[in-house]
PDB file of C-alpha atoms in Angstrom:
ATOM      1  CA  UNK A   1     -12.441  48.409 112.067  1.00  0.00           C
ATOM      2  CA  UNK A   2     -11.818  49.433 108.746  1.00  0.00           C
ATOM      3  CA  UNK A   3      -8.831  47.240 108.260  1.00  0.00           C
ATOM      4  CA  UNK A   4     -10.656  44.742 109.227  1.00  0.00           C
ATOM      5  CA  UNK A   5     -13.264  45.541 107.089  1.00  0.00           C
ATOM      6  CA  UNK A   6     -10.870  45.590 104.092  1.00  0.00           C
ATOM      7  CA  UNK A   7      -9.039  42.530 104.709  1.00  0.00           C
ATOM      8  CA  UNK A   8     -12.844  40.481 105.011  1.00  0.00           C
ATOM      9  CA  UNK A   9     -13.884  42.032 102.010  1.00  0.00           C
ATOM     10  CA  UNK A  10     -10.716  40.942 100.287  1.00  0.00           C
ATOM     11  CA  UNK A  11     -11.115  37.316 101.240  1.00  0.00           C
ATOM     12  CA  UNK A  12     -14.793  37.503  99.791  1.00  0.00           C
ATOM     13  CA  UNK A  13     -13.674  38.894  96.348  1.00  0.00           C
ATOM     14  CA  UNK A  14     -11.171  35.805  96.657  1.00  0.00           C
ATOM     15  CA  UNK A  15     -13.920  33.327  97.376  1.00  0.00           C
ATOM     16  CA  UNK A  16     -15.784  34.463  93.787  1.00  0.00           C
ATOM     17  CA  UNK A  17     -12.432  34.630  91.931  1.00  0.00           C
ATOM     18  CA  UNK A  18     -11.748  31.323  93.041  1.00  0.00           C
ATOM     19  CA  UNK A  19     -15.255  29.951  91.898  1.00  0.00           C
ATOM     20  CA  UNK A  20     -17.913  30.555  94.400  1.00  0.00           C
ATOM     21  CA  UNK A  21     -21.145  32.245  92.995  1.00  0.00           C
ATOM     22  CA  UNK A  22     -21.789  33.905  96.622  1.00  0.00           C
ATOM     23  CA  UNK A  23     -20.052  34.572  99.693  1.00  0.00           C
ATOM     24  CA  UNK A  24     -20.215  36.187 102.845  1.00  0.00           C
ATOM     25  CA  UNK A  25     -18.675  36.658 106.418  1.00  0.00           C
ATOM     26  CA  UNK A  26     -21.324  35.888 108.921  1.00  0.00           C
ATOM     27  CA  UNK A  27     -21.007  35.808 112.853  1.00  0.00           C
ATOM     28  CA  UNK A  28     -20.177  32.565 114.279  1.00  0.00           C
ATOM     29  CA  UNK A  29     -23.306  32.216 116.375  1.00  0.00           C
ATOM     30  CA  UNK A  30     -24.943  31.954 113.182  1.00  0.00           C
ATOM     31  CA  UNK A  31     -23.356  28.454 112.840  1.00  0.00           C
ATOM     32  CA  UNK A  32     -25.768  25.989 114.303  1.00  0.00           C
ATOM     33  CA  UNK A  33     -24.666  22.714 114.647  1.00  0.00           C
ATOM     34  CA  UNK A  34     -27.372  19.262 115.080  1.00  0.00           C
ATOM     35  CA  UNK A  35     -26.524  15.522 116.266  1.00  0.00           C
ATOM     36  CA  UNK A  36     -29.489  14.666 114.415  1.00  0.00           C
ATOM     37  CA  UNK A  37     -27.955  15.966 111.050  1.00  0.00           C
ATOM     38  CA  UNK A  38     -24.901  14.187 111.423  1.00  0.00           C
ATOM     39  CA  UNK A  39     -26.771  11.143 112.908  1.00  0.00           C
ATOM     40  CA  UNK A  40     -28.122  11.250 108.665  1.00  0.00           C
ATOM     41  CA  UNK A  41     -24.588  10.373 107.659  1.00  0.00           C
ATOM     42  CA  UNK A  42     -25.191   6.817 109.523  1.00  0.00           C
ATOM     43  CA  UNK A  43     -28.858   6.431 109.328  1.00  0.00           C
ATOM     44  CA  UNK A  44     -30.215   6.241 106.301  1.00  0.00           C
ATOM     45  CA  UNK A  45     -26.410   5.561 105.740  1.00  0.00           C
ATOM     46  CA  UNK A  46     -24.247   7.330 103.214  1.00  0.00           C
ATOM     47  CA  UNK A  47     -22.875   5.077 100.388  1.00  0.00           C
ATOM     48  CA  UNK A  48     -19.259   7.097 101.775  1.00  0.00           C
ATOM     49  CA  UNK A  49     -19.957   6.403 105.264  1.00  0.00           C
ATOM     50  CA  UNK A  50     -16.513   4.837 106.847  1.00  0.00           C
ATOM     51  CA  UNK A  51     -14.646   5.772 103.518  1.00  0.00           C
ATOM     52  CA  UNK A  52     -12.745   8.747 103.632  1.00  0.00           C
ATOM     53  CA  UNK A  53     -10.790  10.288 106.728  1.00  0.00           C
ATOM     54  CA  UNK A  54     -12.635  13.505 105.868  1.00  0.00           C
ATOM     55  CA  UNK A  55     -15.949  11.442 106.953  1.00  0.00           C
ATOM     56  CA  UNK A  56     -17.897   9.946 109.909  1.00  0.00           C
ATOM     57  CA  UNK A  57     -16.671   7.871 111.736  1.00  0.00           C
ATOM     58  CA  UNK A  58     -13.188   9.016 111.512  1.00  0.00           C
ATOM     59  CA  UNK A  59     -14.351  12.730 112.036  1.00  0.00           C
ATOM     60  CA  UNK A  60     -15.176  14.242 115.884  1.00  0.00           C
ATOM     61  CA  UNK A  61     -18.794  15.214 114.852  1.00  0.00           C
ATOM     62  CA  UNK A  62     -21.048  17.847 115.739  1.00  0.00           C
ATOM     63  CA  UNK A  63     -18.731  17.810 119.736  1.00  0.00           C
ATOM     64  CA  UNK A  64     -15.101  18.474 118.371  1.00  0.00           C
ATOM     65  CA  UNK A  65     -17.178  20.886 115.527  1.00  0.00           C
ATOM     66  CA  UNK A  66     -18.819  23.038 118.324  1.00  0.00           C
ATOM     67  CA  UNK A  67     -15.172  23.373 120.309  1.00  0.00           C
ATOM     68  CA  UNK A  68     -13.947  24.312 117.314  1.00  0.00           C
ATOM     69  CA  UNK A  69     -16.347  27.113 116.877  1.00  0.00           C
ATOM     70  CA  UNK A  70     -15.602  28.409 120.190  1.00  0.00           C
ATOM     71  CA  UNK A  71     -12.281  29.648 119.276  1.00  0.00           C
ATOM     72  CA  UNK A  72     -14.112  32.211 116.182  1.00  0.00           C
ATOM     73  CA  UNK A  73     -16.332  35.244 115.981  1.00  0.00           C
ATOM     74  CA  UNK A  74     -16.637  35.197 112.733  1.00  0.00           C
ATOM     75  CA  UNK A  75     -17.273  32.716 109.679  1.00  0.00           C
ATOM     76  CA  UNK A  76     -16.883  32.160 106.054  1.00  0.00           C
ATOM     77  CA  UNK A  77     -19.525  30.775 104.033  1.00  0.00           C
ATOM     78  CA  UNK A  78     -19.496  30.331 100.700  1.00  0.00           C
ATOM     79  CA  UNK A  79     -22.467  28.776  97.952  1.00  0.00           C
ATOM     80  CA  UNK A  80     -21.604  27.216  94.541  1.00  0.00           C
ATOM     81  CA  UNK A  81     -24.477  27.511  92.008  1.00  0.00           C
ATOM     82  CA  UNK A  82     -24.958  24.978  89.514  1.00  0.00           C
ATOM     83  CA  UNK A  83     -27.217  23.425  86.834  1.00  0.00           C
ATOM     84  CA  UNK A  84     -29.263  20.865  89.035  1.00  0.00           C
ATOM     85  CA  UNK A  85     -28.664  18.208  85.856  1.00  0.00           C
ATOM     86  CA  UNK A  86     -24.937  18.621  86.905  1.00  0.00           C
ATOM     87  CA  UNK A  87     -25.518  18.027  90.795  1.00  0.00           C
ATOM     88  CA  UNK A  88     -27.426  14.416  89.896  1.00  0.00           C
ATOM     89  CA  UNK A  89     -25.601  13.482  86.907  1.00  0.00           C
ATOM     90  CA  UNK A  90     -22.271  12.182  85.824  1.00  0.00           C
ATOM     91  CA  UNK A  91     -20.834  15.956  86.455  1.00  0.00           C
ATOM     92  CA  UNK A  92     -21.902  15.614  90.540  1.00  0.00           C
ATOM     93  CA  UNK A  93     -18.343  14.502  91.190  1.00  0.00           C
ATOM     94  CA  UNK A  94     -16.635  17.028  89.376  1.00  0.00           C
ATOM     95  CA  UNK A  95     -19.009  19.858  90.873  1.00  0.00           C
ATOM     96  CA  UNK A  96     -18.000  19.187  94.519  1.00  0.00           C
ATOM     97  CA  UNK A  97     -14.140  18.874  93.295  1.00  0.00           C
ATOM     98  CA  UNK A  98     -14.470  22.523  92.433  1.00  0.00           C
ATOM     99  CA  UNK A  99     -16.591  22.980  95.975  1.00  0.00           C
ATOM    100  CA  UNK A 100     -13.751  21.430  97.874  1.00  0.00           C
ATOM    101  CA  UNK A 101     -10.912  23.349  95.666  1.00  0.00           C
ATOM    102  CA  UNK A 102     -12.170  26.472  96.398  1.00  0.00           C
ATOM    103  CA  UNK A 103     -12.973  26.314 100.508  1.00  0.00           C
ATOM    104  CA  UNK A 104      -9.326  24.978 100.251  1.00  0.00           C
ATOM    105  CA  UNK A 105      -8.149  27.900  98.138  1.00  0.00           C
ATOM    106  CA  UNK A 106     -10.069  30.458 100.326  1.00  0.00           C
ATOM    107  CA  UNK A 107      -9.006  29.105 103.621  1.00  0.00           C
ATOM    108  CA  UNK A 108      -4.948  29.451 102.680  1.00  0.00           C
ATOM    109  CA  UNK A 109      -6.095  32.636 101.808  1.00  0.00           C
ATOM    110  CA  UNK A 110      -7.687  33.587 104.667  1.00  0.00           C
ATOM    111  CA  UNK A 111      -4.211  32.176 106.625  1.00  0.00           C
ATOM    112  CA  UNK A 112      -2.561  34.738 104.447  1.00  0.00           C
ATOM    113  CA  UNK A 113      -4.758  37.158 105.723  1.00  0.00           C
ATOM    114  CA  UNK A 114      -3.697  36.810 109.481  1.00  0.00           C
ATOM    115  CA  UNK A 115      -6.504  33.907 110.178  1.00  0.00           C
ATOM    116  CA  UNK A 116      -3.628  31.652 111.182  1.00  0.00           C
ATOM    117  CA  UNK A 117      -5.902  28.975 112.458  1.00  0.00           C
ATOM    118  CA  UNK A 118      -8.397  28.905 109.570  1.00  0.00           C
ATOM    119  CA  UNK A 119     -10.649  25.549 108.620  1.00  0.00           C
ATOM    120  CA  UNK A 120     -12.382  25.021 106.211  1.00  0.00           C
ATOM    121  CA  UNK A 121     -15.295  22.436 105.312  1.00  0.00           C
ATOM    122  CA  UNK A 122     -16.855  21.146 102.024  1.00  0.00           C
ATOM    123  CA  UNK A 123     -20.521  19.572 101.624  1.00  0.00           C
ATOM    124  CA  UNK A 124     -20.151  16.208 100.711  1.00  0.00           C
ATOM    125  CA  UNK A 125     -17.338  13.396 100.951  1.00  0.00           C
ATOM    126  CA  UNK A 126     -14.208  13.847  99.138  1.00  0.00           C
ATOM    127  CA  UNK A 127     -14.197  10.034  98.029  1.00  0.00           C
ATOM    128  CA  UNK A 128     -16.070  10.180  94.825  1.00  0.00           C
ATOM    129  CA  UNK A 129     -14.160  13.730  93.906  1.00  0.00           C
ATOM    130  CA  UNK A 130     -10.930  12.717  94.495  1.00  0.00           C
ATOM    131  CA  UNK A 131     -10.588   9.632  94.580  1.00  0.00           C
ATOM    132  CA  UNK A 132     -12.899   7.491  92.879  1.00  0.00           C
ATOM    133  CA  UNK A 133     -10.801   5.131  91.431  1.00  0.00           C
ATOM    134  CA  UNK A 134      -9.302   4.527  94.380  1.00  0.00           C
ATOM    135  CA  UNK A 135     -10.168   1.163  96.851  1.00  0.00           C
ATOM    136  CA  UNK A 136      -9.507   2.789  99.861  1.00  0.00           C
ATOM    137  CA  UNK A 137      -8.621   6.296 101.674  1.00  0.00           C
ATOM    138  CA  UNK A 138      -4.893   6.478 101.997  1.00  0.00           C
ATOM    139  CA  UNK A 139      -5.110   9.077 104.752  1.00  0.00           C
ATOM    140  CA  UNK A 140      -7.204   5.976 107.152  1.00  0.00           C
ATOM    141  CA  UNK A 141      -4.565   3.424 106.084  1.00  0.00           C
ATOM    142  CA  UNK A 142      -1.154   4.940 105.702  1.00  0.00           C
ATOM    143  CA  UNK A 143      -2.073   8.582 107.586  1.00  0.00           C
ATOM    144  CA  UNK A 144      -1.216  10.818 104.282  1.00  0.00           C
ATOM    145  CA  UNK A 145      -4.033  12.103 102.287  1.00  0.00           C
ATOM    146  CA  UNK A 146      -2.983  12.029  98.495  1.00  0.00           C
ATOM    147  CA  UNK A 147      -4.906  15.832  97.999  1.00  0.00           C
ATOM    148  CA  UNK A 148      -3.703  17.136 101.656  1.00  0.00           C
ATOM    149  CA  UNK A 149      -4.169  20.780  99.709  1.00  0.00           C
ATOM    150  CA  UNK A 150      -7.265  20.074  97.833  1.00  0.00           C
ATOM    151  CA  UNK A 151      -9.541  18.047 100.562  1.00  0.00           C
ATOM    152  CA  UNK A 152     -11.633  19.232 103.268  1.00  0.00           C
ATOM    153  CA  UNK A 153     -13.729  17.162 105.552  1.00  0.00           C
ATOM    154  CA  UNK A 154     -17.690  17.062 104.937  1.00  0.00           C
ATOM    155  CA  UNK A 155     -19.806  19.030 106.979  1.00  0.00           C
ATOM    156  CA  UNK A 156     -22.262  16.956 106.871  1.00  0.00           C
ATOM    157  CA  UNK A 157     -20.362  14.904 109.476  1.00  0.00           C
ATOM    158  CA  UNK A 158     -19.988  17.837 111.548  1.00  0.00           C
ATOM    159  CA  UNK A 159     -23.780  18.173 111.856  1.00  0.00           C
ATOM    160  CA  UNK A 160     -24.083  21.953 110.553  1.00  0.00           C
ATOM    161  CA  UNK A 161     -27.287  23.177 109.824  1.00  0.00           C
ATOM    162  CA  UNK A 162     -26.729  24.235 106.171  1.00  0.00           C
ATOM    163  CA  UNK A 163     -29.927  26.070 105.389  1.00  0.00           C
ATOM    164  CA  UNK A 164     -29.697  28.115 108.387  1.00  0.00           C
ATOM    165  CA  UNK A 165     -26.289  29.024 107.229  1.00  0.00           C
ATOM    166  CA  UNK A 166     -28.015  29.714 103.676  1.00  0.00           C
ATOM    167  CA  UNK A 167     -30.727  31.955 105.711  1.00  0.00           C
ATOM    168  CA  UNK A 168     -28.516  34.097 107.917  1.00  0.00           C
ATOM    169  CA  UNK A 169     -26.487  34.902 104.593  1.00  0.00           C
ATOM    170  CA  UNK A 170     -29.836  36.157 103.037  1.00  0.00           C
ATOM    171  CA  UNK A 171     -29.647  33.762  99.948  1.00  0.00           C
ATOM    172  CA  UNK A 172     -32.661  31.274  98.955  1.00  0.00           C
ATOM    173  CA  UNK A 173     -32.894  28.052 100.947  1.00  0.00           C
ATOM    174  CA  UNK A 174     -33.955  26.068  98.567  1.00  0.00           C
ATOM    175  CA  UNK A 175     -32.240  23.177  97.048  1.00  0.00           C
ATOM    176  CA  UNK A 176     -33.483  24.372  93.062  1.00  0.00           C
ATOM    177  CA  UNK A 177     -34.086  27.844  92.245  1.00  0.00           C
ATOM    178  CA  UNK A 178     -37.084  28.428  89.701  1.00  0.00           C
ATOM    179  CA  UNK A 179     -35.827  31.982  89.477  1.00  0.00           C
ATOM    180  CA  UNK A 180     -34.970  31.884  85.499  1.00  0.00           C
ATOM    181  CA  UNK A 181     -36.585  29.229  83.693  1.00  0.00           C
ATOM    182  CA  UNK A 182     -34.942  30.066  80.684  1.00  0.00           C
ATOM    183  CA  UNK A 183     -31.958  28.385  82.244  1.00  0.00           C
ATOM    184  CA  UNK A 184     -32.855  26.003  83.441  1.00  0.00           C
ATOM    185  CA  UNK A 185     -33.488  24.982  87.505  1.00  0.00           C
ATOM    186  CA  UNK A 186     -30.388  26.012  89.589  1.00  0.00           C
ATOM    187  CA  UNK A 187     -29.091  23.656  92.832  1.00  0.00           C
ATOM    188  CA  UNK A 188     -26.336  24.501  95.379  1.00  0.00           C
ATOM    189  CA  UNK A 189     -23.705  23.433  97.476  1.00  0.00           C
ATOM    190  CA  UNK A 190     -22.027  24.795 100.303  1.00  0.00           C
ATOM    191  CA  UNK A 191     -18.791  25.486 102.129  1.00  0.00           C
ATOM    192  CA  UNK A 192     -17.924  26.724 105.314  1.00  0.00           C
ATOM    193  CA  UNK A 193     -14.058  28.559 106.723  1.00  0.00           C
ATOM    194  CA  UNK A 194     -14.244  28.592 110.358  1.00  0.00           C
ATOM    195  CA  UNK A 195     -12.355  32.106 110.829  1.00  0.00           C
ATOM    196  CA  UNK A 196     -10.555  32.012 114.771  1.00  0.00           C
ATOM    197  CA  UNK A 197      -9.025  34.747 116.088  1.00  0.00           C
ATOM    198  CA  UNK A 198      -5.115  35.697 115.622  1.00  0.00           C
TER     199      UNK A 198
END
């Protein structure tokens, strides 16, 4: 138990150094996954719907996401805090680059750390992050993704219940913090490393 202790402990301090403002290991029943939240995706429908492989349609939804779930006890969640200016602005895209670099980052860790069959799963679609200057999604035309290491798919798409996540962690739900108003109203975005056992 202590080992175990240590080695989820290690992959939280890994999370922050990598560029999450929180993190913590939650049990997977806290996961609760909605076909009405992915049904948002379609209806009102995503300007990224259809776009990247990472996205609905091409994704198994909240189904393949709850059989995935069955295989873990435990799960990674992590929050990036930023500026709200920078989650509407020009920055937005850059913002969820760093959201979708660091579940990557943490979930090789967590392989590292004996979580052979780790997943992980960024808010948002990898489209406008990655490749934005791109016509279309290599990995839906030729099968290759051209950031295989930096991607993961939305979980939006999966229909997770985010704020419940956000909840069971203890953090605030809400979307902008009034917390300090010297700087400034704070948003956040959120990642998810599906933890099965070895």
């Amino acid at each position: 138990m202590q080992e175990q202790e240590k080695t989820h402990n290690t992959l939280i301090t890994f999370a922050l150094q990598s560029g999450a403002t929180k993190a913590a290991i939650l049990p997977a029943g806290s996961v609760r996954v909605e076909n009405r939240l992915a049904s948002f995706c379609h209806s009102p429908k995503c300007p990224y719907w259809g776009q990247s492989a990472s996205c609905p349609p091409h994704v198994s939804g909240p189904s393949g996401f709850r059989e995935m779930l069955k295989t873990c006890s435990i799960v990674l969640v992590i929050r990036l805090e930023i500026d709200s200016s920078s989650l509407h602005g020009e920055e937005r895209p850059f913002v969820m680059r760093l959201l979708h670099e660091t579940v990557a980052k943490t979930e090789q860790k967590a392989a590292e750390l004996g979580f052979s069959g780790a997943r992980g799963f960024a808010g948002g679609s990898c489209k406008p992050s990655f490749c934005g200057d791109k016509e279309n999604c290599r990995a839906i035309e030729k099968g290759s993704c051209r950031f295989p290491e930096q991607t993961r798919p939305s979980l939006s798409g999966y229909g997770v219940n985010v704020g419940n996540l956000m909840k069971d962690a203890g953090w605030s739900t809400d979307l902008f913090n009034h917390e300090d108003d010297q700087k400034g109203r704070l948003a956040w975005v959120a990642g998810l490393i599906l933890l099965p056992e070895s």
